mmCIF file of C-alpha atoms in Angstrom:
data_model
loop_
_atom_site.group_PDB
_atom_site.id
_atom_site.type_symbol
_atom_site.label_atom_id
_atom_site.label_comp_id
_atom_site.label_asym_id
_atom_site.label_seq_id
_atom_site.Cartn_x
_atom_site.Cartn_y
_atom_site.Cartn_z
ATOM 1 C CA UNK A 1 -1.644 -23.917 -20.540
ATOM 2 C CA UNK A 2 -1.873 -21.810 -17.306
ATOM 3 C CA UNK A 3 -5.307 -20.756 -16.214
ATOM 4 C CA UNK A 4 -6.517 -18.050 -13.779
ATOM 5 C CA UNK A 5 -9.863 -18.388 -12.409
ATOM 6 C CA UNK A 6 -11.830 -15.569 -11.095
ATOM 7 C CA UNK A 7 -14.942 -15.942 -9.037
ATOM 8 C CA UNK A 8 -17.774 -14.769 -8.832
ATOM 9 C CA UNK A 9 -18.228 -13.771 -12.614
ATOM 10 C CA UNK A 10 -21.195 -11.669 -11.728
ATOM 11 C CA UNK A 11 -22.327 -10.147 -8.511
ATOM 12 C CA UNK A 12 -25.089 -7.858 -7.432
ATOM 13 C CA UNK A 13 -24.878 -6.219 -3.886
ATOM 14 C CA UNK A 14 -26.511 -3.639 -1.822
ATOM 15 C CA UNK A 15 -25.045 -0.228 -1.470
ATOM 16 C CA UNK A 16 -22.998 -0.122 1.874
ATOM 17 C CA UNK A 17 -22.133 -3.886 1.932
ATOM 18 C CA UNK A 18 -18.860 -5.527 1.076
ATOM 19 C CA UNK A 19 -18.107 -7.895 -1.779
ATOM 20 C CA UNK A 20 -15.160 -10.128 -2.181
ATOM 21 C CA UNK A 21 -13.722 -11.275 -5.513
ATOM 22 C CA UNK A 22 -11.345 -14.087 -5.662
ATOM 23 C CA UNK A 23 -8.489 -14.741 -8.190
ATOM 24 C CA UNK A 24 -6.767 -18.101 -8.362
ATOM 25 C CA UNK A 25 -3.942 -19.309 -10.390
ATOM 26 C CA UNK A 26 -4.812 -22.921 -11.181
ATOM 27 C CA UNK A 27 -1.764 -24.548 -12.371
ATOM 28 C CA UNK A 28 1.103 -22.365 -11.376
ATOM 29 C CA UNK A 29 2.382 -20.273 -8.439
ATOM 30 C CA UNK A 30 1.625 -16.505 -8.901
ATOM 31 C CA UNK A 31 4.097 -14.422 -7.185
ATOM 32 C CA UNK A 32 2.438 -11.354 -8.505
ATOM 33 C CA UNK A 33 -1.183 -10.603 -9.222
ATOM 34 C CA UNK A 34 -2.606 -7.379 -10.730
ATOM 35 C CA UNK A 35 -6.125 -6.021 -10.198
ATOM 36 C CA UNK A 36 -7.840 -3.941 -12.764
ATOM 37 C CA UNK A 37 -11.090 -2.029 -13.228
ATOM 38 C CA UNK A 38 -12.507 -1.322 -16.478
ATOM 39 C CA UNK A 39 -15.580 1.064 -17.064
ATOM 40 C CA UNK A 40 -17.734 0.658 -20.094
ATOM 41 C CA UNK A 41 -16.009 1.543 -23.169
ATOM 42 C CA UNK A 42 -12.810 2.287 -21.408
ATOM 43 C CA UNK A 43 -9.504 0.580 -21.014
ATOM 44 C CA UNK A 44 -8.365 -1.561 -18.070
ATOM 45 C CA UNK A 45 -7.047 0.785 -15.289
ATOM 46 C CA UNK A 46 -4.447 -0.833 -12.888
ATOM 47 C CA UNK A 47 -5.717 -0.584 -9.380
ATOM 48 C CA UNK A 48 -3.082 -2.421 -7.419
ATOM 49 C CA UNK A 49 -0.346 -5.072 -7.604
ATOM 50 C CA UNK A 50 -0.241 -7.655 -5.031
ATOM 51 C CA UNK A 51 2.923 -9.613 -4.202
ATOM 52 C CA UNK A 52 2.494 -12.762 -2.119
ATOM 53 C CA UNK A 53 3.365 -12.257 1.351
ATOM 54 C CA UNK A 54 3.631 -8.499 1.361
ATOM 55 C CA UNK A 55 1.295 -5.628 1.174
ATOM 56 C CA UNK A 56 -0.332 -4.519 -2.191
ATOM 57 C CA UNK A 57 0.950 -1.531 -4.161
ATOM 58 C CA UNK A 58 -1.909 0.695 -4.947
ATOM 59 C CA UNK A 59 -1.902 3.044 -7.871
ATOM 60 C CA UNK A 60 -2.702 6.653 -7.305
ATOM 61 C CA UNK A 61 -6.209 7.613 -6.782
ATOM 62 C CA UNK A 62 -7.259 4.232 -5.539
ATOM 63 C CA UNK A 63 -8.266 3.989 -1.889
ATOM 64 C CA UNK A 64 -6.374 1.256 -0.143
ATOM 65 C CA UNK A 65 -8.999 1.196 2.728
ATOM 66 C CA UNK A 66 -11.830 0.763 0.299
ATOM 67 C CA UNK A 67 -10.270 -1.747 -2.110
ATOM 68 C CA UNK A 68 -8.774 -4.435 0.334
ATOM 69 C CA UNK A 69 -6.319 -6.821 -1.400
ATOM 70 C CA UNK A 70 -5.043 -10.026 0.162
ATOM 71 C CA UNK A 71 -2.419 -12.294 -1.487
ATOM 72 C CA UNK A 72 -2.039 -14.768 1.341
ATOM 73 C CA UNK A 73 -0.694 -17.671 -0.759
ATOM 74 C CA UNK A 74 0.906 -18.185 -4.056
ATOM 75 C CA UNK A 75 -2.481 -19.264 -5.697
ATOM 76 C CA UNK A 76 -4.958 -16.824 -4.383
ATOM 77 C CA UNK A 77 -5.555 -13.079 -4.137
ATOM 78 C CA UNK A 78 -8.601 -11.458 -3.000
ATOM 79 C CA UNK A 79 -10.136 -8.044 -3.835
ATOM 80 C CA UNK A 80 -12.657 -6.913 -1.317
ATOM 81 C CA UNK A 81 -14.732 -3.941 -2.170
ATOM 82 C CA UNK A 82 -15.814 -2.334 1.058
ATOM 83 C CA UNK A 83 -18.944 -0.293 1.673
ATOM 84 C CA UNK A 84 -19.831 -0.481 -1.948
ATOM 85 C CA UNK A 85 -21.567 2.332 -3.834
ATOM 86 C CA UNK A 86 -23.168 2.550 -7.070
ATOM 87 C CA UNK A 87 -20.172 4.140 -8.764
ATOM 88 C CA UNK A 88 -18.165 1.053 -7.744
ATOM 89 C CA UNK A 89 -20.110 -0.819 -10.425
ATOM 90 C CA UNK A 90 -17.617 -2.069 -12.912
ATOM 91 C CA UNK A 91 -15.810 -4.879 -14.462
ATOM 92 C CA UNK A 92 -12.949 -6.079 -12.289
ATOM 93 C CA UNK A 93 -10.328 -8.301 -13.830
ATOM 94 C CA UNK A 94 -7.320 -9.800 -12.241
ATOM 95 C CA UNK A 95 -4.184 -11.072 -13.828
ATOM 96 C CA UNK A 96 -1.343 -13.428 -12.445
ATOM 97 C CA UNK A 97 2.277 -13.436 -13.154
ATOM 98 C CA UNK A 98 4.268 -16.660 -13.189
ATOM 99 C CA UNK A 99 7.445 -15.117 -12.091
ATOM 100 C CA UNK A 100 8.946 -11.769 -10.934
ATOM 101 C CA UNK A 101 10.563 -11.270 -14.206
ATOM 102 C CA UNK A 102 8.451 -9.978 -17.071
ATOM 103 C CA UNK A 103 7.597 -11.975 -20.004
ATOM 104 C CA UNK A 104 4.702 -13.505 -21.660
ATOM 105 C CA UNK A 105 3.714 -15.195 -18.506
ATOM 106 C CA UNK A 106 0.883 -12.853 -17.573
ATOM 107 C CA UNK A 107 -2.523 -14.396 -17.574
ATOM 108 C CA UNK A 108 -5.988 -12.895 -17.073
ATOM 109 C CA UNK A 109 -8.966 -14.085 -15.266
ATOM 110 C CA UNK A 110 -12.284 -14.085 -16.852
ATOM 111 C CA UNK A 111 -13.361 -10.853 -15.019
ATOM 112 C CA UNK A 112 -16.144 -10.077 -12.469
ATOM 113 C CA UNK A 113 -18.959 -7.886 -13.141
ATOM 114 C CA UNK A 114 -20.067 -5.969 -9.949
ATOM 115 C CA UNK A 115 -23.343 -4.168 -9.715
ATOM 116 C CA UNK A 116 -24.073 -2.108 -6.829
ATOM 117 C CA UNK A 117 -27.748 -1.123 -6.362
ATOM 118 C CA UNK B 1 5.229 7.429 -15.203
ATOM 119 C CA UNK B 2 3.892 5.571 -18.340
ATOM 120 C CA UNK B 3 2.074 7.037 -21.388
ATOM 121 C CA UNK B 4 0.530 4.953 -24.061
ATOM 122 C CA UNK B 5 -1.227 6.205 -27.212
ATOM 123 C CA UNK B 6 -3.234 4.383 -29.924
ATOM 124 C CA UNK B 7 -6.019 5.385 -32.180
ATOM 125 C CA UNK B 8 -9.542 5.253 -30.679
ATOM 126 C CA UNK B 9 -11.155 3.438 -33.551
ATOM 127 C CA UNK B 10 -10.391 2.038 -36.977
ATOM 128 C CA UNK B 11 -12.657 0.498 -39.691
ATOM 129 C CA UNK B 12 -11.424 -2.026 -42.387
ATOM 130 C CA UNK B 13 -12.932 -4.360 -44.783
ATOM 131 C CA UNK B 14 -13.196 -8.021 -44.588
ATOM 132 C CA UNK B 15 -10.140 -9.725 -46.233
ATOM 133 C CA UNK B 16 -7.902 -6.720 -46.031
ATOM 134 C CA UNK B 17 -4.884 -5.867 -43.763
ATOM 135 C CA UNK B 18 -4.981 -3.390 -41.007
ATOM 136 C CA UNK B 19 -2.162 -2.030 -38.815
ATOM 137 C CA UNK B 20 -2.844 -0.508 -35.346
ATOM 138 C CA UNK B 21 -0.061 1.652 -34.052
ATOM 139 C CA UNK B 22 0.816 2.263 -30.454
ATOM 140 C CA UNK B 23 3.391 4.713 -29.261
ATOM 141 C CA UNK B 24 4.568 4.681 -25.436
ATOM 142 C CA UNK B 25 6.913 6.481 -23.116
ATOM 143 C CA UNK B 26 7.874 4.490 -19.971
ATOM 144 C CA UNK B 27 10.801 4.177 -17.646
ATOM 145 C CA UNK B 28 12.451 0.804 -17.474
ATOM 146 C CA UNK B 29 10.775 -0.810 -20.645
ATOM 147 C CA UNK B 30 10.450 -4.437 -19.957
ATOM 148 C CA UNK B 31 8.088 -5.573 -22.811
ATOM 149 C CA UNK B 32 5.101 -4.844 -24.724
ATOM 150 C CA UNK B 33 2.001 -6.711 -24.954
ATOM 151 C CA UNK B 34 -1.124 -6.756 -27.441
ATOM 152 C CA UNK B 35 -4.576 -7.952 -26.308
ATOM 153 C CA UNK B 36 -7.855 -8.633 -28.115
ATOM 154 C CA UNK B 37 -10.847 -7.667 -26.096
ATOM 155 C CA UNK B 38 -14.506 -8.464 -26.849
ATOM 156 C CA UNK B 39 -17.149 -6.315 -25.391
ATOM 157 C CA UNK B 40 -17.856 -7.757 -21.825
ATOM 158 C CA UNK B 41 -15.123 -10.198 -21.934
ATOM 159 C CA UNK B 42 -11.528 -10.356 -20.313
ATOM 160 C CA UNK B 43 -8.593 -9.534 -22.776
ATOM 161 C CA UNK B 44 -7.066 -12.564 -24.550
ATOM 162 C CA UNK B 45 -3.309 -12.580 -25.216
ATOM 163 C CA UNK B 46 -2.175 -11.920 -28.840
ATOM 164 C CA UNK B 47 1.544 -10.978 -28.762
ATOM 165 C CA UNK B 48 4.463 -10.078 -26.653
ATOM 166 C CA UNK B 49 7.650 -8.092 -27.878
ATOM 167 C CA UNK B 50 10.687 -7.286 -25.699
ATOM 168 C CA UNK B 51 13.210 -7.051 -28.730
ATOM 169 C CA UNK B 52 13.266 -4.862 -31.585
ATOM 170 C CA UNK B 53 11.605 -6.501 -34.738
ATOM 171 C CA UNK B 54 8.756 -8.366 -35.959
ATOM 172 C CA UNK B 55 7.005 -11.348 -34.401
ATOM 173 C CA UNK B 56 4.704 -13.290 -36.479
ATOM 174 C CA UNK B 57 1.989 -15.535 -35.352
ATOM 175 C CA UNK B 58 -0.647 -16.672 -38.065
ATOM 176 C CA UNK B 59 -2.780 -13.847 -39.248
ATOM 177 C CA UNK B 60 -1.313 -11.512 -36.522
ATOM 178 C CA UNK B 61 2.084 -9.980 -36.404
ATOM 179 C CA UNK B 62 3.420 -7.324 -34.061
ATOM 180 C CA UNK B 63 6.376 -5.040 -34.378
ATOM 181 C CA UNK B 64 8.510 -3.218 -31.794
ATOM 182 C CA UNK B 65 11.030 -0.411 -32.076
ATOM 183 C CA UNK B 66 12.317 0.406 -28.632
ATOM 184 C CA UNK B 67 14.482 3.390 -29.719
ATOM 185 C CA UNK B 68 11.238 5.059 -31.109
ATOM 186 C CA UNK B 69 8.867 3.742 -28.389
ATOM 187 C CA UNK B 70 6.635 2.246 -31.079
ATOM 188 C CA UNK B 71 4.892 -0.814 -32.005
ATOM 189 C CA UNK B 72 2.271 -1.943 -34.239
ATOM 190 C CA UNK B 73 -0.225 -4.987 -34.542
ATOM 191 C CA UNK B 74 -0.751 -6.089 -37.934
ATOM 192 C CA UNK B 75 -3.963 -8.122 -38.859
ATOM 193 C CA UNK B 76 -4.226 -9.928 -42.157
ATOM 194 C CA UNK B 77 -6.952 -11.540 -43.959
ATOM 195 C CA UNK B 78 -9.552 -9.751 -41.832
ATOM 196 C CA UNK B 79 -12.495 -11.542 -40.471
ATOM 197 C CA UNK B 80 -15.725 -10.281 -39.172
ATOM 198 C CA UNK B 81 -14.889 -11.858 -35.837
ATOM 199 C CA UNK B 82 -11.766 -9.733 -35.594
ATOM 200 C CA UNK B 83 -14.168 -6.782 -34.686
ATOM 201 C CA UNK B 84 -12.922 -6.004 -31.263
ATOM 202 C CA UNK B 85 -10.988 -3.663 -29.118
ATOM 203 C CA UNK B 86 -7.107 -4.021 -29.410
ATOM 204 C CA UNK B 87 -5.256 -3.063 -26.369
ATOM 205 C CA UNK B 88 -1.508 -2.168 -26.288
ATOM 206 C CA UNK B 89 -0.037 -2.627 -22.809
ATOM 207 C CA UNK B 90 3.706 -1.952 -21.614
ATOM 208 C CA UNK B 91 5.484 -3.247 -18.808
ATOM 209 C CA UNK B 92 7.714 -0.640 -17.125
ATOM 210 C CA UNK B 93 9.637 -0.138 -13.883
ATOM 211 C CA UNK B 94 7.723 0.907 -10.960
ATOM 212 C CA UNK B 95 9.069 3.437 -8.554
ATOM 213 C CA UNK B 96 10.507 1.496 -5.480
ATOM 214 C CA UNK B 97 10.904 -1.702 -7.610
ATOM 215 C CA UNK B 98 8.890 -4.265 -9.300
ATOM 216 C CA UNK B 99 7.094 -3.946 -12.734
ATOM 217 C CA UNK B 100 3.844 -2.389 -13.789
ATOM 218 C CA UNK B 101 1.804 -3.338 -16.688
ATOM 219 C CA UNK B 102 -0.213 -0.357 -18.127
ATOM 220 C CA UNK B 103 -2.672 -0.427 -20.923
ATOM 221 C CA UNK B 104 -3.401 1.941 -23.585
ATOM 222 C CA UNK B 105 -7.166 3.026 -24.203
ATOM 223 C CA UNK B 106 -7.590 0.403 -26.784
ATOM 224 C CA UNK B 107 -8.414 0.742 -30.444
ATOM 225 C CA UNK B 108 -11.920 -0.420 -31.518
ATOM 226 C CA UNK B 109 -11.650 -2.233 -34.727
ATOM 227 C CA UNK B 110 -14.782 -2.505 -36.834
ATOM 228 C CA UNK B 111 -14.524 -5.011 -39.777
ATOM 229 C CA UNK B 112 -17.050 -4.426 -42.410
ATOM 230 C CA UNK B 113 -18.062 -6.474 -45.478
#
């Protein structure tokens, strides 16, 4: 079946630095990718929706200059957390959609644990 | 916007049946998912409903009523490994076009002996 790969699975960075998380669709072309953040014991919160070849759509309250999303190809989207702070420490998960229509064609990556020290 | 409600936690006995309810409000409904998530892991897909009715898949079944904005996930023959968080997620229409998948807060299920 379709697989979405996310890298790195765990990363520790110093406060003030930037960290990039990659999300790849391995055997299908993902026209749409979603980025979520999940704090401990809370549900997934949608951060942004990225569409290949166009600007990402950010959810209310998510700083687009802090969380840079690039979806330059049909198989890769990246989330860059810029000037990271300890409160950005969280579980970040991407999901990829195989087509613009809805359906059970949304696949999740394995998630990335970010710890900012 | 979208609003999704599900119970925070439930407890059930091994071998029993448990039903986890989810109510939602959304514009441009385009499908409802149920996911299972173990602590520290990404969600795993359980079911997808877009039409009214019951979808059965092994020990798991999911029901949808679009007119009532209601779904439930039914787990039969509960096993200890079913202890996890169960997330209800709805695809709705986003303002300006495109779809948006929104998750409920999740129901933490604890299966006891």
